[in-house]
């Protein structure tokens, strides 16, 4: 089974692209979804966050207090590193578990897609991946889509982009590129071409 890592900047179109592969029957493992599942009540990661950050990290209903935590780590590099040290190893372990489960299927899928927003920034997934697919678009367009989707003002949107790997760094890591500057319909053709490529490589 071939393992393809899918990455791209915030609001580049990763989820949109992943759902097109999924509709082709390709198994998709999404590290953002795993991260959310890991901090639901009862999970050890949530207990560890509460232990390290104090009771303010939890809302009164026992769920993660996301706005508080976001604020807490925004200006504090050390706090962000603590949070990452709790979450990142667990996310990676869960990705490995899910890949293993797919390999044990009879027959295993030809390939699987793992969506990893910080693939280039962390490098932590390199050993698990056979190929890297980057969703690419010019930064002005990315900025527009981010502001529209998340309803954020331009200064915050720019700060979010600046906190990530540059477009060039991402492209330098790419084996394959999906160009998402056009209409959503343009994505389908590119996904179909890559779907055939990956199925062929796996065979
Ligand atoms: P990501 O998962 O990388 O953060 P999304 O898939 O959520 O990005 O896409 C970001 C936003 O841009 C979403 O609102 C999505 O509907 C929109 N979008 C994605 N691709 C296109 C496109 N080709 N044209 C216009 N809007 C798009």
Short mmCIF file of C-alpha atoms and ligand atoms in Angstrom, two decimals:
data_model
loop_
_atom_site.label_atom_id
_atom_site.label_comp_id
_atom_site.label_asym_id
_atom_site.label_seq_id
_atom_site.Cartn_x
_atom_site.Cartn_y
_atom_site.Cartn_z
CA UNK A 1 0.00 0.00 0.00
CA UNK A 2 1.34 3.37 -1.08
CA UNK A 3 1.04 6.21 1.45
CA UNK A 4 0.56 9.73 0.10
CA UNK A 5 0.86 12.75 2.40
CA UNK A 6 -1.41 15.64 1.41
CA UNK A 7 -0.44 19.11 2.57
CA UNK A 8 -0.86 22.79 1.74
CA UNK A 9 -1.22 26.09 3.56
CA UNK A 10 -4.25 27.05 5.61
CA UNK A 11 -7.32 27.35 3.31
CA UNK A 12 -5.36 26.10 0.30
CA UNK A 13 -8.02 23.45 -0.35
CA UNK A 14 -6.70 20.33 1.44
CA UNK A 15 -10.12 19.27 2.74
CA UNK A 16 -11.72 19.96 -0.62
CA UNK A 17 -9.11 17.85 -2.41
CA UNK A 18 -9.23 15.08 0.22
CA UNK A 19 -12.99 14.74 -0.17
CA UNK A 20 -12.56 14.27 -3.95
CA UNK A 21 -10.10 11.41 -3.34
CA UNK A 22 -12.48 9.97 -0.73
CA UNK A 23 -15.31 9.98 -3.27
CA UNK A 24 -13.05 7.84 -5.47
CA UNK A 25 -13.00 5.33 -2.60
CA UNK A 26 -9.53 6.25 -1.35
CA UNK A 27 -9.13 5.92 2.44
CA UNK A 28 -8.33 9.31 3.96
CA UNK A 29 -6.68 9.79 7.35
CA UNK A 30 -7.02 13.39 8.54
CA UNK A 31 -4.63 14.50 11.30
CA UNK A 32 -6.84 17.51 12.13
CA UNK A 33 -9.77 15.20 12.84
CA UNK A 34 -7.54 12.92 14.92
CA UNK A 35 -6.35 15.94 16.92
CA UNK A 36 -9.97 16.81 17.70
CA UNK A 37 -10.84 13.25 18.70
CA UNK A 38 -7.81 13.09 21.01
CA UNK A 39 -9.06 15.94 23.19
CA UNK A 40 -12.63 14.77 23.72
CA UNK A 41 -13.63 14.17 27.37
CA UNK A 42 -12.22 10.94 28.77
CA UNK A 43 -9.12 10.96 26.55
CA UNK A 44 -5.73 10.90 28.32
CA UNK A 45 -4.47 13.83 26.22
CA UNK A 46 -7.22 16.08 27.58
CA UNK A 47 -6.40 15.10 31.16
CA UNK A 48 -2.74 15.86 30.48
CA UNK A 49 -3.58 19.28 29.01
CA UNK A 50 -5.65 20.09 32.12
CA UNK A 51 -2.80 18.90 34.36
CA UNK A 52 -0.20 21.02 32.54
CA UNK A 53 -2.25 24.17 31.87
CA UNK A 54 -4.55 24.20 34.88
CA UNK A 55 -8.35 24.00 35.23
CA UNK A 56 -8.91 27.01 32.96
CA UNK A 57 -8.07 24.71 30.04
CA UNK A 58 -11.43 23.00 30.52
CA UNK A 59 -14.89 24.49 30.06
CA UNK A 60 -17.51 23.89 32.74
CA UNK A 61 -18.88 20.94 30.74
CA UNK A 62 -15.46 19.25 30.78
CA UNK A 63 -14.63 19.84 27.12
CA UNK A 64 -11.48 21.61 25.95
CA UNK A 65 -11.70 25.37 26.29
CA UNK A 66 -10.35 26.10 22.81
CA UNK A 67 -10.57 29.91 22.85
CA UNK A 68 -8.70 30.03 26.18
CA UNK A 69 -6.01 27.62 25.02
CA UNK A 70 -5.59 29.39 21.67
CA UNK A 71 -5.09 32.67 23.51
CA UNK A 72 -2.71 31.01 25.97
CA UNK A 73 -0.39 29.58 23.32
CA UNK A 74 -0.68 32.48 20.87
CA UNK A 75 1.94 34.68 22.48
CA UNK A 76 3.81 31.98 24.41
CA UNK A 77 6.19 29.79 22.46
CA UNK A 78 6.96 27.55 25.45
CA UNK A 79 3.27 26.90 26.10
CA UNK A 80 2.76 26.02 22.45
CA UNK A 81 5.63 23.54 22.64
CA UNK A 82 4.07 21.92 25.71
CA UNK A 83 0.76 21.51 23.91
CA UNK A 84 2.51 20.08 20.85
CA UNK A 85 4.49 17.63 23.00
CA UNK A 86 1.18 16.31 24.34
CA UNK A 87 -0.62 16.09 21.02
CA UNK A 88 1.87 15.45 18.21
CA UNK A 89 3.23 12.04 19.32
CA UNK A 90 -0.31 10.81 19.93
CA UNK A 91 -1.53 12.02 16.53
CA UNK A 92 1.38 10.33 14.77
CA UNK A 93 0.84 7.08 16.68
CA UNK A 94 -2.83 7.10 15.70
CA UNK A 95 -1.93 7.66 12.03
CA UNK A 96 0.41 4.66 12.23
CA UNK A 97 -2.32 2.55 13.85
CA UNK A 98 -4.80 3.46 11.11
CA UNK A 99 -2.29 2.77 8.33
CA UNK A 100 -1.56 -0.61 9.89
CA UNK A 101 -5.28 -1.41 10.00
CA UNK A 102 -5.58 -0.55 6.29
CA UNK A 103 -2.59 -2.77 5.45
CA UNK A 104 -4.32 -5.66 7.22
CA UNK A 105 -7.43 -5.41 5.05
CA UNK A 106 -7.87 -8.08 2.38
CA UNK A 107 -7.06 -6.83 -0.09
CA UNK A 108 -5.39 -3.68 1.24
CA UNK A 109 -6.24 -0.47 -0.63
CA UNK A 110 -3.78 0.43 -3.41
CA UNK A 111 -2.98 3.64 -1.59
CA UNK A 112 -4.07 5.81 1.30
CA UNK A 113 -4.05 9.57 1.74
CA UNK A 114 -2.89 11.20 5.00
CA UNK A 115 -3.83 14.88 5.37
CA UNK A 116 -1.05 16.65 7.30
CA UNK A 117 -1.28 20.46 7.45
CA UNK A 118 2.18 20.76 9.08
CA UNK A 119 3.92 18.10 6.97
CA UNK A 120 6.69 20.44 5.86
CA UNK A 121 6.99 22.27 9.20
CA UNK A 122 7.42 19.17 11.38
CA UNK A 123 9.04 16.57 9.13
CA UNK A 124 7.71 14.05 11.65
CA UNK A 125 5.80 12.11 9.02
CA UNK A 126 8.55 11.75 6.44
CA UNK A 127 9.32 8.13 7.36
CA UNK A 128 5.67 7.11 6.95
CA UNK A 129 5.18 8.64 3.50
CA UNK A 130 6.01 7.36 0.03
CA UNK A 131 4.97 10.57 -1.67
CA UNK A 132 4.01 14.15 -0.91
CA UNK A 133 1.15 15.93 -2.67
CA UNK A 134 0.95 19.70 -2.23
CA UNK A 135 -2.16 21.81 -2.87
CA UNK A 136 -0.80 25.07 -4.25
CA UNK A 137 -2.18 28.52 -5.00
CA UNK A 138 -0.88 32.10 -4.99
CA UNK A 139 -0.84 33.71 -1.55
CA UNK A 140 -3.25 36.53 -2.40
CA UNK A 141 -5.89 33.99 -3.37
CA UNK A 142 -5.15 31.89 -0.28
CA UNK A 143 -5.57 35.00 1.86
CA UNK A 144 -8.94 35.76 0.25
CA UNK A 145 -10.24 32.23 0.79
CA UNK A 146 -9.02 32.16 4.38
CA UNK A 147 -10.74 35.46 5.17
CA UNK A 148 -13.97 34.31 3.53
CA UNK A 149 -14.03 30.86 5.12
CA UNK A 150 -13.04 31.85 8.67
CA UNK A 151 -14.44 35.39 8.70
CA UNK A 152 -11.11 36.81 9.87
CA UNK A 153 -9.67 40.26 9.12
CA UNK A 154 -6.70 40.65 6.83
CA UNK A 155 -4.03 41.30 9.54
CA UNK A 156 -4.87 38.05 11.35
CA UNK A 157 -5.07 36.15 8.06
CA UNK A 158 -1.62 37.46 7.13
CA UNK A 159 -0.25 36.48 10.53
CA UNK A 160 -1.65 32.95 10.07
CA UNK A 161 0.10 32.64 6.71
CA UNK A 162 3.35 34.03 8.08
CA UNK A 163 3.34 31.41 10.87
CA UNK A 164 3.41 28.60 8.30
CA UNK A 165 6.00 27.28 5.87
CA UNK A 166 6.34 29.41 2.75
CA UNK A 167 4.78 28.43 -0.54
CA UNK A 168 8.30 27.83 -1.90
CA UNK A 169 9.29 25.53 0.99
CA UNK A 170 6.17 23.48 0.44
CA UNK A 171 6.67 23.22 -3.32
CA UNK A 172 10.29 22.17 -2.75
CA UNK A 173 8.99 19.18 -0.76
CA UNK A 174 6.35 18.18 -3.35
CA UNK A 175 6.43 15.08 -5.51
CA UNK A 176 3.10 16.11 -7.00
CA UNK A 177 1.23 19.42 -7.06
CA UNK A 178 -2.46 20.22 -7.37
CA UNK A 179 -3.02 23.73 -8.65
CA UNK A 180 -6.04 25.21 -6.86
CA UNK A 181 -6.05 28.70 -8.31
CA UNK A 182 -8.93 27.88 -10.62
CA UNK A 183 -12.52 26.83 -10.10
CA UNK A 184 -13.41 23.83 -7.91
CA UNK A 185 -14.31 21.93 -11.10
CA UNK A 186 -10.67 22.14 -12.21
CA UNK A 187 -9.72 20.05 -9.19
CA UNK A 188 -11.61 16.98 -10.31
CA UNK A 189 -9.51 16.41 -13.41
CA UNK A 190 -6.25 16.82 -11.47
CA UNK A 191 -7.44 14.43 -8.77
CA UNK A 192 -8.42 11.82 -11.37
CA UNK A 193 -5.00 12.06 -13.01
CA UNK A 194 -3.23 11.59 -9.66
CA UNK A 195 -5.63 8.81 -8.69
CA UNK A 196 -4.52 6.88 -11.78
CA UNK A 197 -0.86 7.69 -11.11
CA UNK A 198 -0.98 6.46 -7.49
CA UNK A 199 -2.93 3.34 -8.35
CA UNK A 200 -0.34 2.61 -11.06
CA UNK A 201 2.62 3.23 -8.73
CA UNK A 202 1.09 0.96 -6.11
CA UNK A 203 0.66 -1.81 -8.69
P1 LIG B 1 -7.93 23.64 3.84
O1 LIG B 1 -8.53 22.29 4.17
O2 LIG B 1 -6.62 23.53 3.12
O3 LIG B 1 -7.84 24.57 5.00
P2 LIG B 1 -10.43 24.07 2.38
O4 LIG B 1 -10.56 22.82 1.58
O5 LIG B 1 -11.26 24.21 3.60
O6 LIG B 1 -8.89 24.34 2.76
O7 LIG B 1 -10.66 25.30 1.40
C1 LIG B 1 -10.59 26.64 1.90
C2 LIG B 1 -11.81 27.43 1.46
O8 LIG B 1 -11.71 27.68 0.07
C3 LIG B 1 -13.11 26.68 1.66
O9 LIG B 1 -14.10 27.61 2.00
C4 LIG B 1 -13.37 26.05 0.30
O10 LIG B 1 -14.74 25.85 0.09
C5 LIG B 1 -12.80 27.11 -0.63
N1 LIG B 1 -12.26 26.57 -1.88
C6 LIG B 1 -11.49 25.47 -2.04
N2 LIG B 1 -11.14 25.32 -3.33
C7 LIG B 1 -11.68 26.36 -4.01
C8 LIG B 1 -11.67 26.78 -5.39
N3 LIG B 1 -11.01 26.10 -6.34
N4 LIG B 1 -12.35 27.91 -5.70
C9 LIG B 1 -13.02 28.60 -4.76
N5 LIG B 1 -13.06 28.28 -3.45
C10 LIG B 1 -12.40 27.17 -3.07
#
